[in-house]
Tab-separated table of C-alpha atoms and ligand atoms in Angstrom:
chain	number	residue	atom	x	y	z
A	1	MET	CA	4.821	13.735	-5.015
A	2	ASN	CA	5.746	16.905	-3.215
A	3	GLY	CA	8.570	16.164	-0.779
A	4	GLU	CA	12.085	16.346	-2.191
A	5	VAL	CA	14.078	13.145	-2.069
A	6	PRO	CA	17.180	14.144	-0.066
A	7	ALA	CA	20.372	14.107	-2.161
A	8	SER	CA	21.977	11.349	-0.073
A	9	VAL	CA	19.246	8.873	-0.991
A	10	GLN	CA	18.424	10.072	-4.517
A	11	ALA	CA	20.668	7.462	-6.167
A	12	ILE	CA	19.026	4.698	-4.117
A	13	TYR	CA	15.590	5.890	-5.189
A	14	ASP	CA	16.624	6.135	-8.855
A	15	GLU	CA	17.828	2.538	-8.728
A	16	VAL	CA	14.528	1.386	-7.201
A	17	LEU	CA	12.603	3.192	-9.978
A	18	HIS	CA	14.795	1.661	-12.657
A	19	ARG	CA	14.742	-1.864	-11.309
A	20	ASN	CA	11.006	-1.949	-10.518
A	21	ALA	CA	9.575	-0.120	-13.515
A	22	GLY	CA	5.854	0.630	-13.385
A	23	GLU	CA	5.355	-0.429	-9.755
A	24	THR	CA	3.960	2.911	-8.643
A	25	GLU	CA	2.665	1.937	-5.197
A	26	PHE	CA	6.008	0.327	-4.386
A	27	HIS	CA	7.843	3.490	-5.506
A	28	GLN	CA	5.542	5.556	-3.297
A	29	ALA	CA	6.169	3.408	-0.215
A	30	VAL	CA	9.948	3.379	-0.747
A	31	ARG	CA	10.086	7.091	-1.383
A	32	GLU	CA	8.239	7.906	1.811
A	33	VAL	CA	10.725	5.851	3.844
A	34	LEU	CA	13.776	7.237	2.018
A	35	GLU	CA	12.631	10.810	2.668
A	36	SER	CA	12.976	10.011	6.390
A	37	LEU	CA	16.325	8.240	6.224
A	38	ALA	CA	18.781	10.987	5.262
A	39	VAL	CA	19.095	11.934	8.943
A	40	VAL	CA	19.929	8.324	9.814
A	41	LEU	CA	22.609	7.942	7.153
A	42	ASP	CA	24.244	11.146	8.432
A	43	ARG	CA	24.781	9.411	11.774
A	44	HIS	CA	25.525	5.865	10.525
A	45	SER	CA	28.183	5.756	7.818
A	46	GLU	CA	28.315	1.930	8.121
A	47	TYR	CA	24.849	1.708	6.543
A	48	THR	CA	26.047	3.677	3.527
A	49	GLU	CA	29.220	1.621	3.226
A	50	MET	CA	27.386	-1.713	3.467
A	51	LYS	CA	24.505	-0.547	1.237
A	52	THR	CA	22.080	-1.515	3.975
A	53	VAL	CA	19.244	0.629	2.612
A	54	GLN	CA	19.687	-0.767	-0.904
A	55	ARG	CA	19.605	-4.306	0.445
A	56	ILE	CA	16.412	-3.621	2.413
A	57	CYS	CA	14.769	-2.202	-0.733
A	58	GLU	CA	15.440	-5.445	-2.625
A	59	PRO	CA	13.164	-8.373	-1.630
A	60	GLU	CA	14.977	-11.521	-0.525
A	61	ARG	CA	12.679	-13.620	-2.709
A	62	GLN	CA	9.673	-12.996	-4.984
A	63	ILE	CA	7.377	-15.857	-5.882
A	64	ILE	CA	4.813	-15.587	-8.694
A	65	PHE	CA	2.682	-18.555	-9.640
A	66	ARG	CA	-0.323	-19.738	-11.623
A	67	VAL	CA	-3.513	-20.576	-9.729
A	68	PRO	CA	-5.890	-22.646	-11.880
A	69	TRP	CA	-9.319	-23.597	-10.540
A	70	GLN	CA	-12.805	-24.437	-11.729
A	71	ASP	CA	-15.864	-22.310	-10.958
A	72	ASP	CA	-19.334	-23.618	-10.111
A	73	ARG	CA	-20.349	-23.686	-13.774
A	74	GLY	CA	-17.368	-25.864	-14.600
A	75	GLU	CA	-15.483	-23.061	-16.344
A	76	VAL	CA	-11.720	-23.072	-15.885
A	77	GLN	CA	-10.348	-19.910	-14.232
A	78	ILE	CA	-6.736	-18.829	-14.030
A	79	ASN	CA	-5.445	-16.349	-11.477
A	80	ARG	CA	-2.005	-15.206	-10.486
A	81	GLY	CA	-0.584	-15.818	-7.011
A	82	PHE	CA	2.164	-13.828	-5.301
A	83	ARG	CA	4.300	-14.070	-2.212
A	84	VAL	CA	7.043	-11.523	-1.707
A	85	GLU	CA	9.406	-12.629	1.055
A	86	PHE	CA	10.886	-9.247	1.662
A	87	ASN	CA	13.073	-9.344	4.724
A	88	SER	CA	13.838	-11.978	7.359
A	89	ALA	CA	16.356	-10.082	9.499
A	90	LEU	CA	14.078	-10.077	12.548
A	91	GLY	CA	12.211	-13.358	12.127
A	92	PRO	CA	10.275	-15.489	9.642
A	93	TYR	CA	8.554	-13.537	6.874
A	94	LYS	CA	5.215	-12.380	8.263
A	95	GLY	CA	2.354	-10.592	6.585
A	96	GLY	CA	-1.060	-11.105	5.110
A	97	LEU	CA	-2.516	-12.423	1.882
A	98	ARG	CA	-4.759	-10.117	-0.132
A	99	PHE	CA	-7.357	-11.443	-2.574
A	100	HIS	CA	-8.563	-8.547	-4.713
A	101	PRO	CA	-8.705	-7.907	-8.466
A	102	SER	CA	-6.324	-4.941	-8.099
A	103	VAL	CA	-3.497	-7.122	-6.757
A	104	ASN	CA	-0.301	-7.050	-8.813
A	105	LEU	CA	3.384	-7.351	-8.038
A	106	GLY	CA	3.806	-3.623	-7.318
A	107	ILE	CA	1.000	-3.655	-4.763
A	108	VAL	CA	2.306	-6.784	-3.047
A	109	LYS	CA	5.784	-5.218	-2.914
A	110	PHE	CA	4.523	-1.976	-1.428
A	111	LEU	CA	2.656	-3.941	1.223
A	112	GLY	CA	5.625	-6.220	1.891
A	113	PHE	CA	7.987	-3.263	2.183
A	114	GLU	CA	5.711	-1.487	4.664
A	115	GLN	CA	5.359	-4.728	6.579
A	116	ILE	CA	9.112	-4.911	7.296
A	117	PHE	CA	9.060	-1.689	9.300
A	118	LYS	CA	5.621	-2.248	10.800
A	119	ASN	CA	6.646	-5.633	12.120
A	120	ALA	CA	9.884	-4.207	13.489
A	121	LEU	CA	7.913	-1.535	15.359
A	122	THR	CA	5.841	-4.179	17.155
A	123	GLY	CA	9.015	-5.334	18.907
A	124	MET	CA	8.080	-8.934	18.071
A	125	PRO	CA	10.452	-11.358	16.270
A	126	ILE	CA	8.851	-11.210	12.816
A	127	GLY	CA	10.277	-10.364	9.396
A	128	GLY	CA	8.290	-8.801	6.557
A	129	GLY	CA	6.399	-10.378	3.674
A	130	LYS	CA	3.129	-10.140	1.818
A	131	GLY	CA	1.196	-12.098	-0.764
A	132	GLY	CA	-2.092	-12.561	-2.461
A	133	SER	CA	-3.837	-12.945	-5.746
A	134	ASP	CA	-5.836	-10.996	-8.314
A	135	PHE	CA	-8.718	-13.398	-7.524
A	136	ASP	CA	-11.973	-11.510	-6.878
A	137	PRO	CA	-13.929	-13.217	-4.070
A	138	LYS	CA	-16.968	-10.939	-4.585
A	139	GLY	CA	-20.032	-12.985	-5.492
A	140	ARG	CA	-18.185	-16.312	-5.311
A	141	SER	CA	-19.768	-19.278	-3.545
A	142	ASP	CA	-18.187	-20.985	-0.547
A	143	ALA	CA	-17.262	-23.924	-2.747
A	144	GLU	CA	-15.498	-21.648	-5.235
A	145	ILE	CA	-13.585	-19.891	-2.455
A	146	MET	CA	-12.514	-23.284	-1.120
A	147	ARG	CA	-11.339	-24.574	-4.498
A	148	PHE	CA	-9.419	-21.373	-5.126
A	149	CYS	CA	-7.742	-21.492	-1.692
A	150	GLN	CA	-6.791	-25.142	-2.195
A	151	SER	CA	-5.218	-24.433	-5.569
A	152	PHE	CA	-3.417	-21.376	-4.199
A	153	MET	CA	-1.952	-23.354	-1.297
A	154	THR	CA	-0.980	-26.260	-3.537
A	155	GLU	CA	1.830	-24.063	-4.859
A	156	LEU	CA	2.428	-21.802	-1.879
A	157	TYR	CA	2.886	-24.535	0.763
A	158	ARG	CA	6.457	-25.328	-0.327
A	159	HIS	CA	7.533	-21.782	0.543
A	160	LEU	CA	5.940	-21.665	4.002
A	161	GLY	CA	6.749	-22.945	7.470
A	162	GLU	CA	6.520	-21.711	11.047
A	163	TYR	CA	10.233	-20.768	10.919
A	164	THR	CA	10.185	-19.620	7.289
A	165	ASP	CA	7.088	-17.702	6.240
A	166	VAL	CA	3.819	-17.238	8.113
A	167	PRO	CA	0.925	-15.673	6.146
A	168	ALA	CA	-2.330	-14.315	7.562
A	169	GLY	CA	-5.334	-12.407	6.233
A	170	ASP	CA	-5.689	-9.038	4.569
A	171	ILE	CA	-8.376	-7.617	2.243
A	172	GLY	CA	-10.523	-10.522	0.969
A	173	VAL	CA	-8.916	-13.076	3.277
A	174	GLY	CA	-10.551	-13.760	6.640
A	175	ALA	CA	-11.152	-16.714	8.938
A	176	ARG	CA	-12.987	-18.724	6.250
A	177	GLU	CA	-10.106	-18.474	3.761
A	178	ILE	CA	-7.463	-19.128	6.431
A	179	GLY	CA	-9.394	-22.301	7.314
A	180	TYR	CA	-9.313	-23.622	3.739
A	181	LEU	CA	-5.648	-22.633	3.339
A	182	PHE	CA	-4.690	-24.340	6.596
A	183	GLY	CA	-6.603	-27.501	5.685
A	184	GLN	CA	-4.784	-27.805	2.377
A	185	TYR	CA	-1.379	-27.098	3.958
A	186	LYS	CA	-2.011	-29.826	6.545
A	187	ARG	CA	-3.170	-32.263	3.903
A	188	ILE	CA	-0.136	-31.777	1.650
A	189	THR	CA	2.523	-31.694	4.358
A	190	ASN	CA	0.956	-34.174	6.777
A	191	ARG	CA	1.875	-31.768	9.575
A	192	TYR	CA	-0.406	-30.021	12.071
A	193	GLU	CA	1.790	-26.971	12.079
A	194	SER	CA	-0.335	-24.398	13.905
A	195	GLY	CA	2.257	-21.647	13.637
A	196	VAL	CA	2.310	-21.634	9.821
A	197	LEU	CA	-0.709	-19.345	9.486
A	198	THR	CA	-2.308	-16.804	11.816
A	199	GLY	CA	-5.889	-15.628	12.021
A	200	LYS	CA	-7.001	-19.211	12.543
A	201	GLY	CA	-10.388	-20.199	13.978
A	202	LEU	CA	-10.636	-20.092	17.763
A	203	GLY	CA	-11.330	-23.829	18.030
A	204	TRP	CA	-8.181	-24.913	16.166
A	205	GLY	CA	-5.237	-22.780	17.193
A	206	GLY	CA	-6.532	-19.254	16.670
A	207	ALA	CA	-6.038	-16.540	19.264
A	208	LEU	CA	-8.577	-14.369	21.004
A	209	VAL	CA	-8.469	-10.683	19.948
A	210	ARG	CA	-6.784	-11.456	16.588
A	211	THR	CA	-10.031	-10.610	14.758
A	212	GLU	CA	-10.421	-7.307	16.575
A	213	ALA	CA	-6.726	-6.458	16.776
A	214	THR	CA	-6.078	-4.125	13.831
A	215	GLY	CA	-9.089	-1.902	14.504
A	216	TYR	CA	-8.658	-1.966	18.281
A	217	GLY	CA	-4.956	-1.248	17.864
A	218	ALA	CA	-5.584	1.783	15.655
A	219	ALA	CA	-7.977	3.202	18.242
A	220	PHE	CA	-5.443	2.593	21.043
A	221	PHE	CA	-2.813	4.345	18.940
A	222	ALA	CA	-5.149	7.314	18.373
A	223	GLU	CA	-5.793	7.484	22.100
A	224	ALA	CA	-2.047	7.595	22.834
A	225	MET	CA	-1.618	10.351	20.261
A	226	MET	CA	-4.389	12.454	21.753
A	227	LYS	CA	-3.042	11.986	25.256
A	228	VAL	CA	0.182	13.771	24.286
A	229	ARG	CA	-1.963	16.785	23.402
A	230	GLY	CA	-3.953	16.474	26.615
A	231	GLU	CA	-7.019	15.121	24.819
A	232	SER	CA	-9.056	11.931	24.617
A	233	PHE	CA	-11.791	10.323	22.502
A	234	ASP	CA	-14.394	11.768	24.863
A	235	GLY	CA	-17.061	13.537	22.831
A	236	LYS	CA	-15.134	13.252	19.549
A	237	ARG	CA	-16.837	12.653	16.191
A	238	VAL	CA	-15.012	10.023	14.227
A	239	VAL	CA	-15.233	9.049	10.553
A	240	VAL	CA	-13.982	5.580	9.671
A	241	SER	CA	-13.788	4.637	6.003
A	242	GLY	CA	-14.346	1.032	4.962
A	243	SER	CA	-16.584	-1.542	6.626
A	244	GLY	CA	-14.290	-4.554	6.699
A	245	ASN	CA	-12.581	-6.065	9.670
A	246	VAL	CA	-10.387	-3.034	10.464
A	247	ALA	CA	-13.253	-0.537	10.254
A	248	VAL	CA	-15.769	-2.597	12.245
A	249	TYR	CA	-13.449	-3.176	15.203
A	250	GLY	CA	-11.986	0.315	14.957
A	251	ILE	CA	-15.525	1.634	15.435
A	252	GLU	CA	-16.157	-0.766	18.325
A	253	LYS	CA	-13.088	0.441	20.242
A	254	VAL	CA	-13.740	4.125	19.433
A	255	HIS	CA	-17.166	3.734	21.046
A	256	GLN	CA	-15.686	1.956	24.075
A	257	LEU	CA	-13.153	4.771	24.488
A	258	GLY	CA	-15.850	7.466	24.499
A	259	GLY	CA	-15.887	8.632	20.864
A	260	THR	CA	-18.743	8.399	18.354
A	261	ALA	CA	-18.154	6.933	14.919
A	262	VAL	CA	-20.671	8.600	12.609
A	263	ALA	CA	-19.766	7.287	9.149
A	264	CYS	CA	-18.339	4.292	7.328
A	265	SER	CA	-18.281	3.102	3.727
A	266	ASP	CA	-17.745	0.470	1.082
A	267	SER	CA	-16.890	0.694	-2.606
A	268	SER	CA	-20.453	1.774	-3.488
A	269	GLY	CA	-20.695	4.784	-1.137
A	270	TYR	CA	-20.908	5.798	2.493
A	271	VAL	CA	-23.430	6.066	5.320
A	272	VAL	CA	-23.711	8.910	7.818
A	273	ASP	CA	-25.423	8.175	11.098
A	274	ASP	CA	-25.326	11.123	13.491
A	275	LYS	CA	-26.598	8.958	16.349
A	276	GLY	CA	-23.459	6.846	16.015
A	277	ILE	CA	-22.978	3.673	13.969
A	278	ASP	CA	-25.082	0.783	15.308
A	279	LEU	CA	-22.384	-1.864	15.533
A	280	GLU	CA	-24.669	-4.835	15.885
A	281	LEU	CA	-26.474	-3.915	12.687
A	282	LEU	CA	-23.195	-3.226	10.877
A	283	LYS	CA	-21.752	-6.587	11.956
A	284	GLN	CA	-24.952	-8.391	10.938
A	285	ILE	CA	-24.816	-6.863	7.450
A	286	LYS	CA	-21.083	-7.091	6.795
A	287	GLU	CA	-20.040	-10.210	8.713
A	288	VAL	CA	-23.128	-12.429	8.658
A	289	GLU	CA	-24.891	-11.423	5.437
A	290	ARG	CA	-21.760	-10.251	3.553
A	291	GLY	CA	-24.033	-7.456	2.289
A	292	ARG	CA	-23.548	-3.826	1.203
A	293	ILE	CA	-23.348	-0.705	3.314
A	294	ALA	CA	-26.463	0.717	1.592
A	295	ASP	CA	-28.470	-1.967	3.458
A	296	TYR	CA	-27.435	-0.311	6.721
A	297	ALA	CA	-29.160	2.974	5.840
A	298	GLN	CA	-32.284	1.119	4.760
A	299	ARG	CA	-32.620	-0.513	8.162
A	300	ARG	CA	-31.646	2.439	10.346
A	301	GLU	CA	-33.747	5.567	10.536
A	302	SER	CA	-31.004	7.938	11.670
A	303	ALA	CA	-28.726	6.965	8.756
A	304	ASP	CA	-28.389	8.294	5.201
A	305	PHE	CA	-26.638	6.543	2.351
A	306	VAL	CA	-24.620	8.618	-0.107
A	307	ALA	CA	-23.865	6.768	-3.329
A	308	GLY	CA	-20.327	7.404	-4.568
A	309	GLY	CA	-19.011	10.708	-3.201
A	310	SER	CA	-16.268	11.169	-0.644
A	311	ILE	CA	-16.707	10.100	2.957
A	312	TRP	CA	-14.100	12.747	3.836
A	313	ASP	CA	-16.761	15.428	3.205
A	314	VAL	CA	-18.329	14.386	6.523
A	315	PRO	CA	-17.070	16.790	9.234
A	316	CYS	CA	-15.244	15.071	12.089
A	317	ASP	CA	-12.592	15.494	14.781
A	318	VAL	CA	-10.809	12.236	13.995
A	319	ALA	CA	-10.514	10.427	10.648
A	320	MET	CA	-9.529	6.784	10.464
A	321	PRO	CA	-9.050	5.761	6.819
A	322	SER	CA	-9.443	1.986	7.037
A	323	ALA	CA	-10.354	0.863	3.515
A	324	THR	CA	-7.384	0.708	1.141
A	325	GLN	CA	-4.286	2.430	-0.269
A	326	ASN	CA	-4.516	5.977	-1.644
A	327	GLU	CA	-8.179	6.393	-0.706
A	328	LEU	CA	-7.575	9.854	0.799
A	329	ASP	CA	-5.994	12.389	-1.574
A	330	GLY	CA	-4.803	15.972	-1.220
A	331	ASP	CA	-8.220	17.492	-1.989
A	332	ALA	CA	-9.981	15.255	0.529
A	333	ALA	CA	-7.301	16.135	3.093
A	334	ALA	CA	-7.926	19.857	2.530
A	335	VAL	CA	-11.678	19.319	3.074
A	336	LEU	CA	-11.041	17.342	6.269
A	337	ALA	CA	-8.640	19.942	7.660
A	338	GLY	CA	-10.995	22.770	6.608
A	339	ASN	CA	-13.826	21.098	8.530
A	340	GLY	CA	-11.722	21.067	11.695
A	341	CYS	CA	-10.377	17.503	11.710
A	342	ARG	CA	-7.525	17.292	14.248
A	343	TYR	CA	-6.280	13.714	13.950
A	344	VAL	CA	-5.854	11.278	11.071
A	345	VAL	CA	-4.985	7.711	12.012
A	346	GLU	CA	-4.359	5.204	9.225
A	347	GLY	CA	-6.157	1.902	9.854
A	348	ALA	CA	-5.403	0.643	6.336
A	349	ASN	CA	-2.003	0.395	4.654
A	350	MET	CA	-0.991	3.743	3.080
A	351	PRO	CA	-4.539	5.119	2.637
A	352	ALA	CA	-3.353	8.758	2.571
A	353	THR	CA	-1.502	9.946	-0.533
A	354	PRO	CA	1.770	11.889	-0.091
A	355	GLU	CA	-0.141	15.070	-1.050
A	356	ALA	CA	-2.660	14.386	1.721
A	357	VAL	CA	0.124	13.876	4.267
A	358	ASP	CA	1.627	17.236	3.223
A	359	VAL	CA	-1.728	18.955	3.744
A	360	PHE	CA	-2.022	17.467	7.237
A	361	ARG	CA	1.540	18.515	8.114
A	362	GLU	CA	0.945	22.089	7.016
A	363	ALA	CA	-2.406	22.311	8.809
A	364	GLY	CA	-0.972	20.911	12.059
A	365	VAL	CA	-3.275	17.867	11.934
A	366	GLY	CA	-1.851	14.972	13.968
A	367	PHE	CA	-1.081	12.175	11.506
A	368	ALA	CA	-0.358	8.520	12.303
A	369	PRO	CA	1.027	6.378	9.467
A	370	GLY	CA	-0.402	2.887	8.993
A	371	LYS	CA	2.880	1.122	9.617
A	372	ALA	CA	2.604	2.322	13.214
A	373	ALA	CA	-1.128	2.720	13.773
A	374	ASN	CA	-2.320	-0.526	12.180
A	375	ALA	CA	0.474	-2.716	13.551
A	376	GLY	CA	-1.896	-4.179	16.152
A	377	GLY	CA	-3.097	-6.850	13.724
A	378	VAL	CA	0.280	-8.308	12.970
A	379	ALA	CA	1.412	-7.834	16.584
A	380	THR	CA	-1.502	-9.998	17.698
A	381	SER	CA	-0.563	-12.512	14.999
A	382	ALA	CA	2.813	-12.722	16.720
A	383	LEU	CA	0.968	-13.322	20.002
A	384	GLU	CA	-0.954	-16.113	18.243
A	385	MET	CA	2.380	-17.635	17.148
A	386	GLN	CA	3.617	-17.342	20.717
A	387	GLN	CA	0.532	-19.184	22.032
A	388	ASN	CA	0.874	-21.863	19.335
A	389	ALA	CA	4.553	-22.403	20.146
A	390	SER	CA	3.820	-22.890	23.833
A	391	ARG	CA	0.533	-24.765	23.195
A	392	ASP	CA	-1.139	-22.199	25.383
A	393	ARG	CA	-4.318	-20.150	25.193
A	394	TRP	CA	-4.653	-16.700	26.679
A	395	THR	CA	-7.834	-14.973	27.873
A	396	PHE	CA	-9.404	-12.103	25.943
A	397	GLU	CA	-8.499	-9.679	28.734
A	398	HIS	CA	-4.854	-10.696	28.841
A	399	SER	CA	-4.513	-10.582	25.047
A	400	GLU	CA	-6.179	-7.189	24.797
A	401	ALA	CA	-3.994	-5.801	27.575
A	402	ARG	CA	-0.888	-6.995	25.663
A	403	LEU	CA	-2.186	-5.364	22.476
A	404	ALA	CA	-2.884	-2.070	24.253
A	405	GLU	CA	0.601	-2.108	25.752
A	406	ILE	CA	2.226	-2.822	22.378
A	407	MET	CA	0.331	0.047	20.727
A	408	ARG	CA	1.304	2.489	23.474
A	409	ASP	CA	4.934	1.358	23.112
A	410	ILE	CA	4.878	1.839	19.348
A	411	HIS	CA	3.469	5.317	19.781
A	412	ALA	CA	6.082	6.212	22.399
A	413	ARG	CA	8.894	4.907	20.201
A	414	CYS	CA	7.732	6.866	17.138
A	415	HIS	CA	7.185	10.000	19.207
A	416	GLU	CA	10.594	9.811	20.906
A	417	THR	CA	12.464	8.929	17.714
A	418	ALA	CA	10.917	11.913	15.911
A	419	GLU	CA	12.188	14.161	18.692
A	420	GLU	CA	15.613	12.560	18.743
A	421	TYR	CA	16.003	13.060	15.004
A	422	GLY	CA	14.942	16.711	15.044
A	423	SER	CA	11.301	16.492	13.871
A	424	PRO	CA	9.127	16.592	16.992
A	425	GLY	CA	5.559	15.433	16.377
A	426	ASP	CA	6.371	13.892	12.978
A	427	LEU	CA	5.194	10.309	13.471
A	428	VAL	CA	5.912	9.441	9.833
A	429	LEU	CA	9.578	10.166	10.356
A	430	GLY	CA	9.521	8.585	13.811
A	431	ALA	CA	7.989	5.335	12.514
A	432	ASN	CA	10.289	5.100	9.491
A	433	VAL	CA	13.454	5.814	11.440
A	434	ALA	CA	12.636	3.618	14.456
A	435	GLY	CA	11.538	0.712	12.238
A	436	PHE	CA	14.509	1.081	9.927
A	437	LEU	CA	17.070	1.247	12.745
A	438	GLN	CA	15.830	-1.989	14.255
A	439	VAL	CA	15.929	-3.843	10.929
A	440	ALA	CA	19.218	-2.281	9.798
A	441	GLU	CA	21.010	-3.281	12.975
A	442	ALA	CA	20.016	-6.927	12.450
A	443	VAL	CA	20.814	-6.838	8.723
A	444	HIS	CA	24.238	-5.420	9.535
A	445	ALA	CA	24.898	-8.001	12.232
A	446	HIS	CA	24.107	-10.873	9.845
A	447	GLY	CA	26.872	-9.893	7.431
A	448	LEU	CA	26.643	-9.464	3.681
A	449	ILE	CA	23.646	-11.618	2.806
B	1	LIG	N1	-2.556	-7.942	6.813
B	1	LIG	C1	-2.303	-7.407	8.102
B	1	LIG	C2	-1.322	-6.266	7.991
B	1	LIG	O1	-1.407	-5.511	7.047
B	1	LIG	C3	-1.916	-8.477	9.115
B	1	LIG	C4	-0.743	-9.338	8.770
B	1	LIG	C5	-0.496	-10.492	9.742
B	1	LIG	O2	-1.215	-10.630	10.711
B	1	LIG	O3	0.437	-11.234	9.473
B	1	LIG	O4	-0.498	-6.003	8.826
């Protein structure tokens, strides 16, 4: 990594490295926050005295468990489940579950750590946590997914509760999985506790706009960012990596706001469609058929499929990396900037490497970190909790208006905090400092726990 760790936080970083050996993504996420915090510690000696930063870097609880299940052929499978309950200073632990073969403790900790600050930025009363499993849902039948979810919840349920820990979806976990998880939780506890999971189906406690929220939120954030520079989505070419939930609804909102999304991807390659991505076709392939992005190009004349390769080679004005962590490296960033890209807005969690962020800084490309730009998903989860608690149901319009307002507020807070702390325009610093200050104040108020 390029940025120097400031001397005042070097010892904290060294301790994190030592205590969490080998967890590279977690180190990366912590380092990025620490690089922003020296300016805060200069102004707040109480946080140094009370080791507030060190306490925030140490999860409150880490749960690792065995998940045994049987596949359709009768073969016994064993996966590993995780839930890292990172910080509950602002509310119950809140954050998604990821089912993907790459999942390990370091990845769950990086995600949980990011979630603390992201959730703080939403202004909603939610703490930070994350979980998941190294289970690979690809190619699995519905029955296998259900059996896995039931086994997973059979251990996890004892750690959850609407006032304790409230999971939701992430990569590999959508409405179908949340349904199976909720069913098993209800069966074991004999409680219809709607607020224990978010991302539920609309007919049984789910909230309108939750499905669209992360992608819509990222587009609203991008719009707020452009407005500061006197610009808008009008006429802009946008490249969105991924083709999951975040990407699909990011593209939908970009189109509604006047931009044109011309490319998206999956792990096999990317499609370029200069006429603009046909959303109905994309949704049919990814949501209904659970198919591959190559199918899109086969059914659409204006589209080309590029196997492998880098989607960041496609020239654009705005890039929205919305697939996964570290998908956009320094070389890709240089290509993007060289092709005239002006804005990079993270739809996924930490998709740009530290080298990429440095390239954007030097080239004057506006950069929005995921913990600010993709907070719309979890913010709308908090709105779902609010509706569950009051046994209420809001309209799509009202929910979307709340989401748009939250995203504009997050942008304003990051922008103003960056200015206040001497780095105008640096939304990474703004997000880290604003999120940290909110959490640290609560941690401090709660005493030494
Ligand atoms: N997994 C999403 C995130 O990264 C949403 C979490 C939630 O809704 O709790 O923020």
